[in-house]
Short mmCIF file of C-alpha atoms in Angstrom, two decimals:
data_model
loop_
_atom_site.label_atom_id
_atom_site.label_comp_id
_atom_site.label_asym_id
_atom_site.label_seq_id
_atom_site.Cartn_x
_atom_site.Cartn_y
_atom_site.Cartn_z
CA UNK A 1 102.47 65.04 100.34
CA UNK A 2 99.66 64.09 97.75
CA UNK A 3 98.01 67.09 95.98
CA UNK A 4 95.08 68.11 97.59
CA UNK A 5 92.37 69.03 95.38
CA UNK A 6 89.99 70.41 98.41
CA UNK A 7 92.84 72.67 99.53
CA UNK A 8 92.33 74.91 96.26
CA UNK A 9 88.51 75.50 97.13
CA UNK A 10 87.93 79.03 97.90
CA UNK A 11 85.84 80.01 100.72
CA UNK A 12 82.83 80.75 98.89
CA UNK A 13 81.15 79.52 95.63
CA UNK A 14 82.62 82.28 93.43
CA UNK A 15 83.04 80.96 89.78
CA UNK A 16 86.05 82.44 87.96
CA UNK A 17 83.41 84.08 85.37
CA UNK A 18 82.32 85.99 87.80
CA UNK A 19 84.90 87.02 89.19
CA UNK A 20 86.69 88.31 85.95
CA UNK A 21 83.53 89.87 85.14
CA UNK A 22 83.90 91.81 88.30
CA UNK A 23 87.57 92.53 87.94
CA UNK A 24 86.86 93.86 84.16
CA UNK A 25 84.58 96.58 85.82
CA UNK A 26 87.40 97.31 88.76
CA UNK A 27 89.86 97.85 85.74
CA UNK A 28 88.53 100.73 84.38
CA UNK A 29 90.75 102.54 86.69
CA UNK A 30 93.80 104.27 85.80
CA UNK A 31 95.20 102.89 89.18
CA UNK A 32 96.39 99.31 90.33
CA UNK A 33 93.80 97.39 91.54
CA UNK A 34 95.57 95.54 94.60
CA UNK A 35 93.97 93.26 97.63
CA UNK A 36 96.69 93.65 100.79
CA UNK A 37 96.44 90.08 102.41
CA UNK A 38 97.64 90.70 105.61
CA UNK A 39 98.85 93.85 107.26
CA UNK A 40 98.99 94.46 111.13
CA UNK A 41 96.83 97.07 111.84
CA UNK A 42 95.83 96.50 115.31
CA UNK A 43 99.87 96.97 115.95
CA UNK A 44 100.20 100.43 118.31
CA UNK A 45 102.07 102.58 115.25
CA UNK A 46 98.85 102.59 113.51
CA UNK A 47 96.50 103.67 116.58
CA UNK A 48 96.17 107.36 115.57
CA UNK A 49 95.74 107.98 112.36
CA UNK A 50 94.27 104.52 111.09
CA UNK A 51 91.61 106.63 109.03
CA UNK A 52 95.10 108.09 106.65
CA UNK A 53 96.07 105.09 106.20
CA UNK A 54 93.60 103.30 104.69
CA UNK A 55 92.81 106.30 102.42
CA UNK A 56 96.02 106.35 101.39
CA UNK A 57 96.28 102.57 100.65
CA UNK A 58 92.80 103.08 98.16
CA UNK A 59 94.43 106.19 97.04
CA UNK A 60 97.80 103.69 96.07
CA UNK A 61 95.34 101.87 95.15
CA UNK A 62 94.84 98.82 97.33
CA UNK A 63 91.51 98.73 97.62
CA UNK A 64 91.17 96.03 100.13
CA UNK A 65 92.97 95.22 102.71
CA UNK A 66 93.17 91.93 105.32
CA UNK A 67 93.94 92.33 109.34
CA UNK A 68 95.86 89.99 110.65
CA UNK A 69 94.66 88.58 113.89
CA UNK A 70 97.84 87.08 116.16
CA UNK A 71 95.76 86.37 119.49
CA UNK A 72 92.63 86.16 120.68
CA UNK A 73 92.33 90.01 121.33
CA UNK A 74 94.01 91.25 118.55
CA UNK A 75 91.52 88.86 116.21
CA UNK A 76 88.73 90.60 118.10
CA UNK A 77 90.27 94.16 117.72
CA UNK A 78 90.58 93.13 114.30
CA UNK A 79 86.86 92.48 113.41
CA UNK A 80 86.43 95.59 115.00
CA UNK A 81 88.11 97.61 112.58
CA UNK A 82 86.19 95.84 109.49
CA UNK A 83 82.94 97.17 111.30
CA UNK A 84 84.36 100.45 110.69
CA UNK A 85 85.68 100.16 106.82
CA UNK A 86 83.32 97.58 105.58
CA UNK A 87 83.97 95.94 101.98
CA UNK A 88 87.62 97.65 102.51
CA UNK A 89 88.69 95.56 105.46
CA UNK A 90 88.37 92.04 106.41
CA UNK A 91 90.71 89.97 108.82
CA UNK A 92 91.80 86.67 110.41
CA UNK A 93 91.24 85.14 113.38
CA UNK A 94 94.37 82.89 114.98
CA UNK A 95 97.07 82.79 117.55
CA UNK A 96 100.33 82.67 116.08
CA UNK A 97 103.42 80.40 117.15
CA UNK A 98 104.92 83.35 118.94
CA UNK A 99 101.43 83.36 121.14
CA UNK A 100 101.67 80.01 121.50
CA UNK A 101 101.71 79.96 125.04
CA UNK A 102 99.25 82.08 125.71
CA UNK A 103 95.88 79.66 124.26
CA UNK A 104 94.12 78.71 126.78
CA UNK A 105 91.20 76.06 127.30
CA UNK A 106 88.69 78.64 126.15
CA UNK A 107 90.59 79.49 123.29
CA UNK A 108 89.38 77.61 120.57
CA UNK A 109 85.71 78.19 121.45
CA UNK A 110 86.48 82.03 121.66
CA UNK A 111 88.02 81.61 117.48
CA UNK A 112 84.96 79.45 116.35
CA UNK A 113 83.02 82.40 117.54
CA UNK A 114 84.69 84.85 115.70
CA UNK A 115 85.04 83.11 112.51
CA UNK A 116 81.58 82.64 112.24
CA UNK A 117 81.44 86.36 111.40
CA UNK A 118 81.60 86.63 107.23
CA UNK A 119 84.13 89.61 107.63
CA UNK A 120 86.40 87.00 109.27
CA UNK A 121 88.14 85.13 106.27
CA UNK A 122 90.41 82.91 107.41
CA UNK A 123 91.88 81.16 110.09
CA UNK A 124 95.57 82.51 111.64
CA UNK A 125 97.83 83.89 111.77
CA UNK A 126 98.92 80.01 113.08
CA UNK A 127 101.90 77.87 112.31
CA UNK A 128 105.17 77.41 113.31
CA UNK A 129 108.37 79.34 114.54
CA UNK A 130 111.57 77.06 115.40
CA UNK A 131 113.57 80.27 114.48
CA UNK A 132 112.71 82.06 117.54
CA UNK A 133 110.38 79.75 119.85
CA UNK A 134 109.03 82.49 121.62
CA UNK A 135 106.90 79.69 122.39
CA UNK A 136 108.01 76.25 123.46
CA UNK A 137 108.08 74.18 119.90
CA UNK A 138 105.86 71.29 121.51
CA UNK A 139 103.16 74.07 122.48
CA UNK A 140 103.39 75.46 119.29
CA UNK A 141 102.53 72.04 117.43
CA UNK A 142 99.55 72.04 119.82
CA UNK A 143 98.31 74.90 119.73
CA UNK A 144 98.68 75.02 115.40
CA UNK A 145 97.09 71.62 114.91
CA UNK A 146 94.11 72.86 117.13
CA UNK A 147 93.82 75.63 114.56
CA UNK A 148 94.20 72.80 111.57
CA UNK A 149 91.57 71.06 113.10
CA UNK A 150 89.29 74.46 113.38
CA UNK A 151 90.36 75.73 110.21
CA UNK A 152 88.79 71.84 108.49
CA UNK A 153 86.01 72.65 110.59
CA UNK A 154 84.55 75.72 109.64
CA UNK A 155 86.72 75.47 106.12
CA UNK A 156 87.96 78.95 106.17
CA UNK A 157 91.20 79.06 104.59
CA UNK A 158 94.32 78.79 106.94
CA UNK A 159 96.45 81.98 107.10
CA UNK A 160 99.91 80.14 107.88
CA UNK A 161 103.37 81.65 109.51
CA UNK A 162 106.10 78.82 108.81
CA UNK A 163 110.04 79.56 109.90
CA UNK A 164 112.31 76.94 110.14
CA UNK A 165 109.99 74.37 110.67
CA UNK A 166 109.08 72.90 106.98
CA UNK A 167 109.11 69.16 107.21
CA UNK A 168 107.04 69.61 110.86
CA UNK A 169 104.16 71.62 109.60
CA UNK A 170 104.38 69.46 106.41
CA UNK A 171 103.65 66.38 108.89
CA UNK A 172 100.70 68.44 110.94
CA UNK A 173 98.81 69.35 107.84
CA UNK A 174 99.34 65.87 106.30
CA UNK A 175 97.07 64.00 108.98
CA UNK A 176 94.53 66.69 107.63
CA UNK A 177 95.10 66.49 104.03
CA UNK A 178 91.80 64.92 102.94
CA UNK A 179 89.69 67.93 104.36
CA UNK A 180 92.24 70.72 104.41
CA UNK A 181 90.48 74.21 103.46
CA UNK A 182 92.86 76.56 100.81
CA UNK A 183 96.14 77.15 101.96
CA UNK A 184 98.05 80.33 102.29
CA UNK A 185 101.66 80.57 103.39
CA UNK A 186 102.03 84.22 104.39
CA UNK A 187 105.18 85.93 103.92
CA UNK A 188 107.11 83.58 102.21
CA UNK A 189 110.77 83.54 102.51
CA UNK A 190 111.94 79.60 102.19
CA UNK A 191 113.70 77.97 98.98
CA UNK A 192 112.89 76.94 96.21
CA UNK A 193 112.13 73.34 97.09
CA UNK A 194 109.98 74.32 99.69
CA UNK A 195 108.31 76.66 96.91
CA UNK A 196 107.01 73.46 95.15
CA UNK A 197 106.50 71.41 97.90
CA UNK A 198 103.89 73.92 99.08
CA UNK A 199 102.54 74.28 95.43
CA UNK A 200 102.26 70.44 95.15
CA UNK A 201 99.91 70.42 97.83
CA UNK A 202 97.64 73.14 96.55
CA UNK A 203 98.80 76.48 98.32
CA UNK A 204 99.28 79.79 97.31
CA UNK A 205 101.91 81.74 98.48
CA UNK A 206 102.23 85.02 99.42
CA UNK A 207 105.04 87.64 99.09
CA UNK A 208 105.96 90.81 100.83
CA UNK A 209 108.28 93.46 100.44
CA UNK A 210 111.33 91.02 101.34
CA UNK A 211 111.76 90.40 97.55
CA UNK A 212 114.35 93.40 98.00
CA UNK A 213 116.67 91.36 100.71
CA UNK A 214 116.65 87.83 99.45
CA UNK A 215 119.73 87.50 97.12
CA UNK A 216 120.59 83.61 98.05
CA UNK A 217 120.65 81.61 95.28
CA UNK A 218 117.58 79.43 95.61
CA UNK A 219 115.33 82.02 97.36
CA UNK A 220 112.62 84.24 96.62
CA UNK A 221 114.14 85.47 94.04
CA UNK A 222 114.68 82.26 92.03
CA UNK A 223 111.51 80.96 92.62
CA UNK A 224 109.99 84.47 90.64
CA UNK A 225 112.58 84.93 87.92
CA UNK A 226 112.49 80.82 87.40
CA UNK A 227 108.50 81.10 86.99
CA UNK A 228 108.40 78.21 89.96
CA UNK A 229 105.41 80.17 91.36
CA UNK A 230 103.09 80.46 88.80
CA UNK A 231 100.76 84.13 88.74
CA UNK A 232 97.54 82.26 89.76
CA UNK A 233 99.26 80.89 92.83
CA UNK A 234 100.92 84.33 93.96
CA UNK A 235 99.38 86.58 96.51
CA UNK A 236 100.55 89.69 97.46
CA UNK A 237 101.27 91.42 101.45
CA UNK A 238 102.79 94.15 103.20
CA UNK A 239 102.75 92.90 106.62
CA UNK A 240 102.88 96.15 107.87
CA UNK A 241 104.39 97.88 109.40
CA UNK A 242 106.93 95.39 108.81
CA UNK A 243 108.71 94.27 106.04
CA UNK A 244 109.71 97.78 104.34
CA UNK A 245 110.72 97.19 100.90
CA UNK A 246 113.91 98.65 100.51
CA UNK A 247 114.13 100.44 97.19
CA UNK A 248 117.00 102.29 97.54
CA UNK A 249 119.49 98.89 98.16
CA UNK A 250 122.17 98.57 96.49
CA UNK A 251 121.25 94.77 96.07
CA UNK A 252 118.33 95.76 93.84
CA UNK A 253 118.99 94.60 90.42
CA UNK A 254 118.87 98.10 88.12
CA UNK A 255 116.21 96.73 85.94
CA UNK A 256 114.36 96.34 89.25
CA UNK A 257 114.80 99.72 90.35
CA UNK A 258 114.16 100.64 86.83
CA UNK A 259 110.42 99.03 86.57
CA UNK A 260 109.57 101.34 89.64
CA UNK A 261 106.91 103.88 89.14
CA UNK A 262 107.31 107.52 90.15
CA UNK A 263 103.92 107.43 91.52
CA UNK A 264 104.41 103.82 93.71
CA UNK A 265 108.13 105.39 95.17
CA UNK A 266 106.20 108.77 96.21
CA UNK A 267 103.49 106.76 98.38
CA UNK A 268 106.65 104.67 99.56
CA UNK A 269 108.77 107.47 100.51
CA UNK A 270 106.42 109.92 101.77
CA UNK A 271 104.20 107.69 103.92
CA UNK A 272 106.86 104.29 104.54
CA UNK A 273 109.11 103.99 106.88
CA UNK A 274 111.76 100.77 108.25
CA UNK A 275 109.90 101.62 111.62
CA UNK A 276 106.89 101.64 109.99
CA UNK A 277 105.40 99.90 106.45
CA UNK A 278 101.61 100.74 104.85
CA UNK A 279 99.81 98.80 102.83
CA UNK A 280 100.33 102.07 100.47
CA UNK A 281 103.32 100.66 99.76
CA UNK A 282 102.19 97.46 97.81
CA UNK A 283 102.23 98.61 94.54
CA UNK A 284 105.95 98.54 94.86
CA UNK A 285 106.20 95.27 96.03
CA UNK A 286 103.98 94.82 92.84
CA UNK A 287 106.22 96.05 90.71
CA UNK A 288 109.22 94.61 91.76
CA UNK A 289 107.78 91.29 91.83
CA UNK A 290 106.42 92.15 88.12
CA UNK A 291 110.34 92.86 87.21
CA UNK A 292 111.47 89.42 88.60
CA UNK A 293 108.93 87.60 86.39
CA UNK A 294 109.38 89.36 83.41
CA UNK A 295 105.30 90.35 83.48
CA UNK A 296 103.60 93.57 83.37
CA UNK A 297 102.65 95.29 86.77
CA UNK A 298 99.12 95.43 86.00
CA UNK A 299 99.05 91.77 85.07
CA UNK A 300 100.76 91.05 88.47
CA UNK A 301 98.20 93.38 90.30
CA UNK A 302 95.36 91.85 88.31
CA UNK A 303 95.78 88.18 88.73
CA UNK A 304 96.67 88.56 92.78
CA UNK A 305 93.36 90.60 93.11
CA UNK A 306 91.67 87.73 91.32
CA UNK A 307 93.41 84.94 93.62
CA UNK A 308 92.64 86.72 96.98
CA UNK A 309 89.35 87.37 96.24
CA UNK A 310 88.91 84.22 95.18
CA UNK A 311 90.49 82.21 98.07
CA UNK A 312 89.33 84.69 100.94
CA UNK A 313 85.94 84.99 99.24
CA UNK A 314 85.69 88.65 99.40
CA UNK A 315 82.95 90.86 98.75
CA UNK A 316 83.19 92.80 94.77
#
């Protein structure tokens, strides 16, 4: 697909002076400075004691945070909760593939309603599952190119779940590519090919805690230590509460393990959980994905701050 100069707009008409002006001030902080892109926190584990964790993510030091809307109610629940942390929370509005079969005709109207709210950043979680097709896979072409469509609409960015099904959500967003909004593919775990395919076409990509798992050779891993993503095209996510990075694996490179902080492995171990991920654990993600690239941890932190609040346009 031809690059797609539109696609790198962000959402709002934030010039990079200002924004490094504004991250200057934010670094005169002994902490990270880190913006969560999309964690789950309308999921059930987090019902009681939503107010801890959010404190504890600023506390880690990710000071913003993005909810990730999967269906129509859980987008709504999800603009709820940035009513109640405003400037720290913002969130999507989408139906994912899974959900696929569950848009119906007043669907759409219902998203364009809730994306005209500012707190509302982007459009998804949409895309495409042929791993799992929870959802029939010709419903789930539907039902994402209705969100393409949307998402050129109202040009907030598109928040975009892809497994297994490259070359078809290649073809979807290539009838759109002349008024395509930014592009984020959220959790990344594809190969390196698909890496620069994606970059080619002007998305950023974001990573979660799987950088621990992935040991194939032309994974997430290559596409870090190779420098095939480059920093200003990297964004960071827990996905909470999945995606636990696993610290303690004996797959973990040692100079991995070694760039670990003391202080991001005791909000990991104390508050984290396989059954349940924060966002309080993103600094470790950070820093792992610091290790693979051979680049400081603050540098990582730094520039993926500046890229989300760039793309999402969020508030300084």
């Amino acid at each position: 697909m031809a690059s797609n100069e539109k696609s790198k707009k962000p959402q709002e008409n934030y010039t990079d002076e200002t924004l490094a002006t504004a991250m200057s001030e934010l670094m005169n902080t002994e902490n990270y400075i880190i913006v969560d892109i999309g964690a789950n926190l309308t999921n059930k584990k987090f019902t009681r004691d939503l107010d801890s964790v959010v404190s504890r993510a600023q506390d880690a030091g990710v000071h913003k945070i993005m909810v990730t809307g999967i269906t129509v109610h859980s987008s709504k629940e999800a603009l709820r909760l940035t009513c109640l942390f405003p400037g720290t929370l913002y969130s999507t509005a989408g139906v994912h593939p899974h959900e696929a079969k569950s848009w119906e005709d007043d669907t759409e109207e219902e998203l364009r309603e809730l994306l005209k709210n500012k707190e509302v950043v982007a459009v998804g979680e949409c895309g495409l599952d042929f791993n799992r097709n929870f959802s029939p896979q010709e419903v789930q072409l539907e039902v994402f190119e209705k969100q393409v469509a949307l998402a050129c609409e109202v040009q907030k960015p598109l928040f975009i779940h892809e497994r297994d099904a490259h070359a078809e959500l290649l073809e979807v967003l290539g009838r759109y590519k002349s008024r395509l909004p930014a592009i984020v593919i959220h959790c990344f775990t594809g190969d390196a090919q698909q890496a620069r395919t994606y970059l080619n076409m002007g998305a950023y990509i974001g990573l979660t805690g799987y950088v621990w798992k992935d040991k194939s050779e032309d994974g997430v891993r290559r596409i870090l230590e190779d420098g095939i993503v480059p920093l200003d095209r990297l964004l960071v996510e827990t996905d909470s509460p999945f995606m636990y990075p696993n610290t303690r694996a004996s797959k973990l490179p040692p100079y991995v393990k070694e760039a670990l902080t003391e202080r991001s492995l005791t909000f990991l171990h104390r508050y984290c959980t396989f059954q349940r991920n924060e966002p309080c654990s993103l600094p470790v993600t950070i820093e792992m994905i610091a290790a693979y690239m051979k680049k400081k941890s603050e540098q990582v932190a730094l520039q993926t701050t500046f890229n989300a609040m760039k793309v999402f346009g969020l508030s300084t």
